mmCIF file of C-alpha atoms in Angstrom:
data_model
loop_
_atom_site.group_PDB
_atom_site.id
_atom_site.type_symbol
_atom_site.label_atom_id
_atom_site.label_comp_id
_atom_site.label_asym_id
_atom_site.label_seq_id
_atom_site.Cartn_x
_atom_site.Cartn_y
_atom_site.Cartn_z
ATOM 1 C CA MET A 1 168.382 51.976 99.332
ATOM 2 C CA ARG A 2 166.058 53.470 96.725
ATOM 3 C CA PRO A 3 167.387 53.260 93.126
ATOM 4 C CA GLU A 4 168.718 56.426 91.563
ATOM 5 C CA PRO A 5 166.011 57.992 89.366
ATOM 6 C CA PRO A 6 166.712 57.995 85.591
ATOM 7 C CA PRO A 7 167.971 61.259 84.161
ATOM 8 C CA VAL A 8 165.117 61.450 81.649
ATOM 9 C CA SER A 9 161.604 59.944 81.349
ATOM 10 C CA VAL A 10 160.283 59.660 77.788
ATOM 11 C CA VAL A 11 156.458 59.880 77.779
ATOM 12 C CA MET A 12 154.363 58.966 74.775
ATOM 13 C CA PRO A 13 150.536 58.706 74.807
ATOM 14 C CA VAL A 14 148.979 56.397 72.247
ATOM 15 C CA ARG A 15 145.462 55.859 71.087
ATOM 16 C CA ASP A 16 144.481 53.712 68.108
ATOM 17 C CA ALA A 17 147.799 54.212 66.384
ATOM 18 C CA ALA A 18 148.719 50.673 65.452
ATOM 19 C CA ASP A 19 149.799 51.719 61.988
ATOM 20 C CA TYR A 20 152.414 54.055 63.365
ATOM 21 C CA LEU A 21 153.492 51.993 66.340
ATOM 22 C CA PRO A 22 156.159 49.776 64.674
ATOM 23 C CA GLN A 23 158.166 52.837 63.544
ATOM 24 C CA ALA A 24 157.565 54.691 66.748
ATOM 25 C CA LEU A 25 158.646 51.807 68.965
ATOM 26 C CA ALA A 26 161.799 51.292 66.861
ATOM 27 C CA GLN A 27 162.606 54.980 67.337
ATOM 28 C CA LEU A 28 162.016 54.729 71.084
ATOM 29 C CA ALA A 29 164.304 51.648 71.306
ATOM 30 C CA ALA A 30 167.055 53.565 69.472
ATOM 31 C CA ILE A 31 167.116 56.615 71.819
ATOM 32 C CA GLU A 32 170.629 57.194 73.111
ATOM 33 C CA GLY A 33 171.580 57.784 76.697
ATOM 34 C CA PRO A 34 170.164 56.651 80.075
ATOM 35 C CA HIS A 35 166.431 57.027 80.272
ATOM 36 C CA GLU A 36 163.134 55.307 80.984
ATOM 37 C CA ILE A 37 160.143 55.008 78.673
ATOM 38 C CA VAL A 38 156.554 55.514 79.863
ATOM 39 C CA LEU A 39 153.867 54.573 77.358
ATOM 40 C CA VAL A 40 150.217 55.488 77.978
ATOM 41 C CA ASP A 41 147.612 53.446 76.108
ATOM 42 C CA ASP A 42 144.574 55.788 75.993
ATOM 43 C CA GLY A 43 141.953 53.060 75.603
ATOM 44 C CA SER A 44 143.122 51.754 72.201
ATOM 45 C CA THR A 45 140.864 49.288 70.392
ATOM 46 C CA ASP A 46 142.930 48.662 67.250
ATOM 47 C CA GLY A 47 145.329 46.031 68.558
ATOM 48 C CA GLY A 48 148.030 48.480 69.416
ATOM 49 C CA ALA A 49 147.956 47.604 73.126
ATOM 50 C CA GLU A 50 149.447 44.236 72.321
ATOM 51 C CA LEU A 51 152.410 45.910 70.602
ATOM 52 C CA LEU A 52 152.888 48.191 73.585
ATOM 53 C CA THR A 53 152.740 45.288 76.065
ATOM 54 C CA GLU A 54 155.331 43.284 74.090
ATOM 55 C CA PHE A 55 157.597 46.321 73.858
ATOM 56 C CA CYS A 56 157.593 46.678 77.644
ATOM 57 C CA ARG A 57 157.769 42.988 78.517
ATOM 58 C CA ASP A 58 160.626 42.112 80.888
ATOM 59 C CA ARG A 59 162.059 45.652 80.643
ATOM 60 C CA PRO A 60 162.188 47.532 83.970
ATOM 61 C CA ASP A 61 163.132 50.697 82.063
ATOM 62 C CA ARG A 62 159.922 50.552 80.051
ATOM 63 C CA ARG A 63 156.443 50.954 81.604
ATOM 64 C CA LEU A 64 152.955 50.810 80.185
ATOM 65 C CA VAL A 65 150.081 52.726 81.710
ATOM 66 C CA SER A 66 146.837 51.223 80.403
ATOM 67 C CA LEU A 67 143.676 53.328 80.574
ATOM 68 C CA ALA A 68 140.383 51.412 80.380
ATOM 69 C CA ALA A 69 138.601 54.212 78.492
ATOM 70 C CA PRO A 70 139.938 57.119 76.354
ATOM 71 C CA VAL A 71 140.598 60.347 78.301
ATOM 72 C CA GLY A 72 142.180 62.410 75.512
ATOM 73 C CA ALA A 73 145.777 63.044 74.578
ATOM 74 C CA ALA A 74 146.393 65.804 77.106
ATOM 75 C CA THR A 75 145.051 63.943 80.056
ATOM 76 C CA ALA A 76 146.761 60.693 78.922
ATOM 77 C CA ARG A 77 150.025 62.552 78.779
ATOM 78 C CA ASP A 78 149.407 63.877 82.307
ATOM 79 C CA ARG A 79 148.923 60.304 83.534
ATOM 80 C CA GLY A 80 152.249 59.321 82.006
ATOM 81 C CA ILE A 81 154.046 62.281 83.538
ATOM 82 C CA ALA A 82 152.568 61.393 86.934
ATOM 83 C CA GLN A 83 154.169 57.912 86.601
ATOM 84 C CA ALA A 84 157.536 59.269 85.394
ATOM 85 C CA ALA A 85 160.483 58.994 87.721
ATOM 86 C CA GLY A 86 163.047 61.004 85.676
ATOM 87 C CA ARG A 87 164.611 64.291 86.734
ATOM 88 C CA TYR A 88 163.676 65.595 83.259
ATOM 89 C CA ILE A 89 160.777 64.711 80.956
ATOM 90 C CA TRP A 90 160.470 64.555 77.251
ATOM 91 C CA CYS A 91 157.089 64.022 75.549
ATOM 92 C CA CYS A 92 156.784 62.751 72.005
ATOM 93 C CA ASP A 93 154.021 61.922 69.501
ATOM 94 C CA VAL A 94 153.564 58.443 68.068
ATOM 95 C CA ASP A 95 153.358 59.602 64.428
ATOM 96 C CA ASP A 96 156.427 61.843 64.341
ATOM 97 C CA GLU A 97 160.156 61.321 63.808
ATOM 98 C CA TRP A 98 163.214 62.292 65.824
ATOM 99 C CA GLU A 99 166.962 61.860 65.954
ATOM 100 C CA PRO A 100 168.256 59.092 68.217
ATOM 101 C CA GLY A 101 170.497 61.589 69.983
ATOM 102 C CA LEU A 102 167.778 64.104 70.803
ATOM 103 C CA VAL A 103 167.357 63.171 74.427
ATOM 104 C CA ALA A 104 171.107 62.964 75.104
ATOM 105 C CA ARG A 105 171.729 66.302 73.365
ATOM 106 C CA LEU A 106 169.027 68.153 75.325
ATOM 107 C CA LEU A 107 170.019 66.563 78.600
ATOM 108 C CA GLN A 108 173.648 67.552 78.051
ATOM 109 C CA THR A 109 172.607 71.156 77.545
ATOM 110 C CA ALA A 110 170.258 71.030 80.569
ATOM 111 C CA THR A 111 173.072 69.779 82.771
ATOM 112 C CA GLU A 112 175.739 72.119 81.480
ATOM 113 C CA THR A 113 173.575 75.247 81.697
ATOM 114 C CA ASP A 114 171.338 74.217 84.663
ATOM 115 C CA SER A 115 168.318 75.012 82.525
ATOM 116 C CA ASP A 116 164.755 74.077 83.382
ATOM 117 C CA ILE A 117 163.653 73.826 79.745
ATOM 118 C CA VAL A 118 165.775 73.049 76.721
ATOM 119 C CA CYS A 119 164.346 73.619 73.250
ATOM 120 C CA CYS A 120 165.767 72.319 69.949
ATOM 121 C CA ARG A 121 164.611 73.209 66.433
ATOM 122 C CA ALA A 122 162.288 71.044 64.415
ATOM 123 C CA GLU A 123 161.259 70.450 60.849
ATOM 124 C CA ARG A 124 157.512 70.739 60.222
ATOM 125 C CA VAL A 125 156.027 68.724 57.349
ATOM 126 C CA GLU A 126 152.588 70.046 56.530
ATOM 127 C CA ALA A 127 149.731 67.908 55.193
ATOM 128 C CA ASP A 128 150.232 69.382 51.700
ATOM 129 C CA GLY A 129 153.927 68.434 51.697
ATOM 130 C CA ARG A 130 155.428 71.846 52.566
ATOM 131 C CA THR A 131 158.360 71.768 54.969
ATOM 132 C CA TRP A 132 159.920 74.492 57.079
ATOM 133 C CA LEU A 133 162.128 74.882 60.140
ATOM 134 C CA MET A 134 160.342 75.987 63.277
ATOM 135 C CA GLU A 135 161.134 77.472 66.602
ATOM 136 C CA GLY A 136 164.212 78.902 68.194
ATOM 137 C CA PRO A 137 167.287 80.801 67.021
ATOM 138 C CA ASP A 138 169.966 79.246 64.775
ATOM 139 C CA VAL A 139 172.600 79.726 67.492
ATOM 140 C CA ALA A 140 172.781 78.386 71.083
ATOM 141 C CA GLU A 141 171.242 80.838 73.566
ATOM 142 C CA ILE A 142 170.134 80.917 77.185
ATOM 143 C CA ALA A 143 167.269 83.095 78.459
ATOM 144 C CA GLY A 144 166.299 84.066 81.986
ATOM 145 C CA ARG A 145 162.862 84.714 83.436
ATOM 146 C CA SER A 146 162.830 88.308 82.390
ATOM 147 C CA ALA A 147 162.968 87.271 78.732
ATOM 148 C CA PHE A 148 160.231 84.594 78.799
ATOM 149 C CA ALA A 149 157.302 86.807 77.981
ATOM 150 C CA GLY A 150 158.988 88.432 75.012
ATOM 151 C CA LEU A 151 160.145 85.061 73.659
ATOM 152 C CA VAL A 152 156.640 83.494 73.773
ATOM 153 C CA LEU A 153 154.841 86.527 72.355
ATOM 154 C CA ALA A 154 157.356 86.931 69.544
ATOM 155 C CA GLY A 155 157.044 83.284 68.623
ATOM 156 C CA THR A 156 160.652 82.361 69.436
ATOM 157 C CA LEU A 157 159.448 79.981 72.084
ATOM 158 C CA ARG A 158 156.263 78.170 71.077
ATOM 159 C CA GLY A 159 153.814 75.743 72.670
ATOM 160 C CA TYR A 160 155.131 72.433 71.417
ATOM 161 C CA LEU A 161 156.277 69.812 73.876
ATOM 162 C CA TRP A 162 157.971 67.340 71.552
ATOM 163 C CA ASN A 163 161.025 69.530 70.909
ATOM 164 C CA LYS A 164 161.577 70.438 74.597
ATOM 165 C CA LEU A 165 163.064 68.758 77.614
ATOM 166 C CA PHE A 166 161.438 69.899 80.896
ATOM 167 C CA ARG A 167 162.748 69.597 84.389
ATOM 168 C CA ALA A 168 160.183 67.405 86.069
ATOM 169 C CA SER A 169 159.339 69.995 88.730
ATOM 170 C CA THR A 170 158.073 72.399 86.042
ATOM 171 C CA LEU A 171 155.381 69.919 85.010
ATOM 172 C CA ARG A 172 153.617 69.570 88.323
ATOM 173 C CA PRO A 173 149.858 68.769 88.053
ATOM 174 C CA THR A 174 147.371 71.609 87.812
ATOM 175 C CA ASN A 175 143.632 71.788 88.199
ATOM 176 C CA ARG A 176 142.944 73.717 85.030
ATOM 177 C CA ARG A 177 140.733 72.275 82.340
ATOM 178 C CA ARG A 178 142.393 70.312 79.579
ATOM 179 C CA LEU A 179 141.826 71.370 75.947
ATOM 180 C CA THR A 180 141.262 68.942 73.135
ATOM 181 C CA SER A 181 143.760 70.931 71.056
ATOM 182 C CA GLN A 182 146.348 73.649 71.867
ATOM 183 C CA ASP A 183 146.748 72.242 75.398
ATOM 184 C CA ASP A 184 150.512 72.024 74.891
ATOM 185 C CA PHE A 185 150.720 75.816 74.790
ATOM 186 C CA LEU A 186 149.105 76.038 78.255
ATOM 187 C CA VAL A 187 151.536 73.375 79.555
ATOM 188 C CA LEU A 188 154.367 75.632 78.366
ATOM 189 C CA LEU A 189 152.921 78.661 80.117
ATOM 190 C CA ASP A 190 152.509 76.641 83.344
ATOM 191 C CA ALA A 191 156.070 75.354 83.083
ATOM 192 C CA LEU A 192 157.491 78.828 82.506
ATOM 193 C CA ASP A 193 155.837 79.974 85.764
ATOM 194 C CA ARG A 194 158.106 77.460 87.531
ATOM 195 C CA ALA A 195 161.253 77.886 85.443
ATOM 196 C CA ASP A 196 164.213 80.157 85.803
ATOM 197 C CA ARG A 197 166.170 79.396 82.667
ATOM 198 C CA VAL A 198 165.489 78.251 79.101
ATOM 199 C CA ALA A 199 168.209 77.067 76.778
ATOM 200 C CA PHE A 200 167.950 76.909 72.998
ATOM 201 C CA VAL A 201 169.797 74.294 70.937
ATOM 202 C CA PRO A 202 170.148 75.165 67.243
ATOM 203 C CA ASP A 203 170.195 71.517 66.120
ATOM 204 C CA VAL A 204 167.211 70.237 64.099
ATOM 205 C CA LEU A 205 166.402 67.058 66.076
ATOM 206 C CA TYR A 206 162.630 66.480 65.587
ATOM 207 C CA ARG A 207 160.384 66.116 62.579
ATOM 208 C CA TYR A 208 156.735 67.017 63.183
ATOM 209 C CA VAL A 209 154.456 65.466 60.564
ATOM 210 C CA GLU A 210 151.041 67.031 60.077
ATOM 211 C CA ARG A 211 148.542 64.324 59.117
ATOM 212 C CA PRO A 212 145.445 65.143 57.010
ATOM 213 C CA GLY A 213 142.426 65.191 59.272
ATOM 214 C CA SER A 214 144.411 65.182 62.500
ATOM 215 C CA VAL A 215 143.265 67.303 65.441
ATOM 216 C CA SER A 216 146.223 69.685 64.998
ATOM 217 C CA THR A 217 145.203 70.632 61.458
ATOM 218 C CA GLY A 218 142.290 72.601 62.800
ATOM 219 C CA ASP A 219 138.479 72.812 63.088
ATOM 220 C CA ALA A 220 135.940 75.059 64.744
ATOM 221 C CA LEU A 221 136.893 73.810 68.240
ATOM 222 C CA ARG A 222 140.529 74.346 67.530
ATOM 223 C CA LEU A 223 139.863 78.006 66.677
ATOM 224 C CA GLU A 224 137.896 78.408 69.938
ATOM 225 C CA ASN A 225 140.851 76.875 71.853
ATOM 226 C CA THR A 226 143.309 79.128 69.988
ATOM 227 C CA ALA A 227 141.307 82.156 71.074
ATOM 228 C CA PHE A 228 141.296 80.912 74.640
ATOM 229 C CA CYS A 229 145.061 80.317 74.667
ATOM 230 C CA CYS A 230 145.646 83.745 73.061
ATOM 231 C CA ASP A 231 143.669 85.505 75.795
ATOM 232 C CA GLU A 232 145.443 83.406 78.465
ATOM 233 C CA ALA A 233 148.874 84.378 77.153
ATOM 234 C CA LEU A 234 147.976 88.050 76.912
ATOM 235 C CA ALA A 235 146.698 88.040 80.504
ATOM 236 C CA ARG A 236 149.679 86.154 81.902
ATOM 237 C CA LEU A 237 152.563 87.605 79.884
ATOM 238 C CA GLY A 238 151.405 91.088 78.935
ATOM 239 C CA PRO A 239 151.983 92.633 82.402
ATOM 240 C CA ARG A 240 155.605 91.379 82.312
ATOM 241 C CA LEU A 241 156.513 93.461 79.267
ATOM 242 C CA PRO A 242 157.955 97.006 79.459
ATOM 243 C CA GLN A 243 155.166 99.529 79.011
ATOM 244 C CA ARG A 244 156.877 101.185 76.065
ATOM 245 C CA ARG A 245 156.530 98.146 73.792
ATOM 246 C CA ARG A 246 153.591 96.332 75.359
ATOM 247 C CA ASP A 247 150.844 97.322 72.925
ATOM 248 C CA ALA A 248 152.972 96.590 69.826
ATOM 249 C CA THR A 249 154.076 93.207 71.134
ATOM 250 C CA LEU A 250 150.586 92.102 72.200
ATOM 251 C CA GLY A 251 149.090 93.202 68.876
ATOM 252 C CA TYR A 252 151.712 91.258 66.945
ATOM 253 C CA PHE A 253 151.107 88.149 69.071
ATOM 254 C CA ARG A 254 147.370 88.224 68.467
ATOM 255 C CA LEU A 255 148.040 88.671 64.768
ATOM 256 C CA TRP A 256 150.227 85.582 64.261
ATOM 257 C CA PHE A 257 148.781 83.380 67.005
ATOM 258 C CA HIS A 258 145.065 84.033 66.618
ATOM 259 C CA ALA A 259 143.807 86.370 63.875
ATOM 260 C CA VAL A 260 145.634 84.976 60.830
ATOM 261 C CA PRO A 261 145.136 81.280 61.741
ATOM 262 C CA CYS A 262 141.475 81.858 62.425
ATOM 263 C CA ALA A 263 140.940 83.422 58.979
ATOM 264 C CA THR A 264 143.050 80.942 57.045
ATOM 265 C CA THR A 265 142.019 77.644 58.689
ATOM 266 C CA PRO A 266 138.549 77.627 57.029
ATOM 267 C CA VAL A 267 140.333 77.957 53.632
ATOM 268 C CA HIS A 268 142.575 74.937 54.394
ATOM 269 C CA GLN A 269 139.641 72.923 55.680
ATOM 270 C CA GLY A 270 137.171 73.792 52.957
ATOM 271 C CA TRP A 271 134.476 75.177 55.240
ATOM 272 C CA ASP A 272 131.127 76.457 53.995
ATOM 273 C CA ALA A 273 131.690 79.882 52.431
ATOM 274 C CA ARG A 274 129.255 81.713 54.738
ATOM 275 C CA VAL A 275 130.717 80.259 57.899
ATOM 276 C CA ALA A 276 134.236 80.963 56.721
ATOM 277 C CA ALA A 277 133.334 84.588 55.883
ATOM 278 C CA GLU A 278 131.860 85.107 59.368
ATOM 279 C CA VAL A 279 135.015 83.689 61.004
ATOM 280 C CA ARG A 280 137.115 85.902 58.779
ATOM 281 C CA ARG A 281 135.036 88.982 59.676
ATOM 282 C CA ARG A 282 135.632 88.369 63.404
ATOM 283 C CA ALA A 283 139.348 87.766 62.855
ATOM 284 C CA ARG A 284 139.671 90.972 60.868
ATOM 285 C CA ARG A 285 138.712 93.035 63.978
ATOM 286 C CA HIS A 286 141.965 91.971 65.664
ATOM 287 C CA ILE A 287 144.293 92.923 62.805
ATOM 288 C CA ARG A 288 146.005 96.251 63.267
ATOM 289 C CA TRP A 289 148.185 98.125 60.812
ATOM 290 C CA ARG A 290 150.832 98.466 63.470
ATOM 291 C CA ALA A 291 150.947 94.707 63.925
ATOM 292 C CA ILE A 292 151.378 94.192 60.204
ATOM 293 C CA GLY A 293 154.304 96.625 60.350
ATOM 294 C CA THR A 294 155.749 94.662 63.268
ATOM 295 C CA ALA A 295 155.514 91.479 61.166
ATOM 296 C CA LEU A 296 157.475 93.127 58.416
ATOM 297 C CA ARG A 297 160.142 94.253 60.891
ATOM 298 C CA HIS A 298 160.375 90.649 61.999
ATOM 299 C CA ARG A 299 160.827 89.725 58.333
ATOM 300 C CA ARG A 300 157.681 87.645 58.386
ATOM 301 C CA VAL A 301 156.599 88.733 54.897
ATOM 302 C CA GLY A 302 154.169 85.825 54.467
ATOM 303 C CA LEU A 303 152.343 86.659 57.753
ATOM 304 C CA ALA A 304 152.156 90.337 56.821
ATOM 305 C CA GLY A 305 150.902 89.578 53.334
ATOM 306 C CA HIS A 306 148.181 87.212 54.613
ATOM 307 C CA ALA A 307 147.102 89.731 57.254
ATOM 308 C CA LEU A 308 146.908 92.430 54.637
ATOM 309 C CA LEU A 309 144.642 90.241 52.467
ATOM 310 C CA ILE A 310 142.368 89.427 55.386
ATOM 311 C CA LYS A 311 142.065 93.144 56.265
ATOM 312 C CA THR A 312 141.405 94.433 52.752
ATOM 313 C CA THR A 313 139.630 91.792 50.771
ATOM 314 C CA GLY A 314 136.172 90.255 50.931
ATOM 315 C CA PRO A 315 134.796 87.246 49.119
ATOM 316 C CA LEU A 316 137.959 87.111 46.979
ATOM 317 C CA PHE A 317 140.048 86.264 49.991
ATOM 318 C CA PRO A 318 140.192 82.481 49.596
ATOM 319 C CA PRO A 319 141.658 82.432 46.021
ATOM 320 C CA LEU A 320 143.873 85.352 46.710
ATOM 321 C CA TYR A 321 145.144 83.739 49.870
ATOM 322 C CA ARG A 322 145.934 80.460 48.044
ATOM 323 C CA THR A 323 147.913 82.444 45.437
ATOM 324 C CA ALA A 324 149.722 84.486 48.076
ATOM 325 C CA ARG A 325 150.607 81.328 49.987
ATOM 326 C CA ARG A 326 152.316 79.913 46.937
ATOM 327 C CA LEU A 327 154.226 83.104 46.354
ATOM 328 C CA LEU A 328 155.184 84.159 49.864
ATOM 329 C CA GLN A 329 156.074 80.912 51.523
#
């Protein structure tokens, strides 16, 4: 008789993260509830592989997938998911923090509501020390397929994997190209195509820590990937919206997902002024007054203020943006 599959597979890709592994492995060992752990060593060369091997030694509920050469975080995660036996899958990052009860809490909600995806709230810690709560309502909610497009385009349901539990069948392999950043967003879009119900848990169970110089903090390629993901979302989700609010919703999505991040990232990263100005000029074309008004109706005053500065200022944008950021966020 084949053994019963574990309720949840925890998948964590790792590459050259020996400094973070002791804390990450301690957190993995403390996860509550029945589960298995699948670790993917993406060709590490810093000695972390030895820590991973020791963590999995003589533990049938812990498995290590060792890759001879680096394939990138997204593909490494896919390799782990392919090896996962759980009915649900949770993916986490080696340098973040989470509550020991996260998996058990999300699994309980998934079971009680028969949801394909369960999303909790998270605290984001930015590289400059700012913290804020992200994603999802502050009350428990359940959404059906008809609501998915609106939730994603409004930013209520975002493309992070580490605060979501997925039914394994929603994460089937695809042949699309993998991105070096922003790929999580495409994973979410793919999963929503196979899901019927998403549940929101208001508990803050994950702490995402933005590291200086990490891929998620942004560079030129990240902006290119952001534009690609934006176009993909508009193409997939736009037709699902009622015609009467389609233009307003799509304009607002492009504002917060693409235009404002593209104009502000060069300021954060200290790009050459001429390059930053050209990026800002291109981003400005996508900012509509109607979208700024929608941001205000959503009570996103900071977003509206930043968009207004991008649209109306020239070379003074960087110092004005830094001042506005301090005042509006």
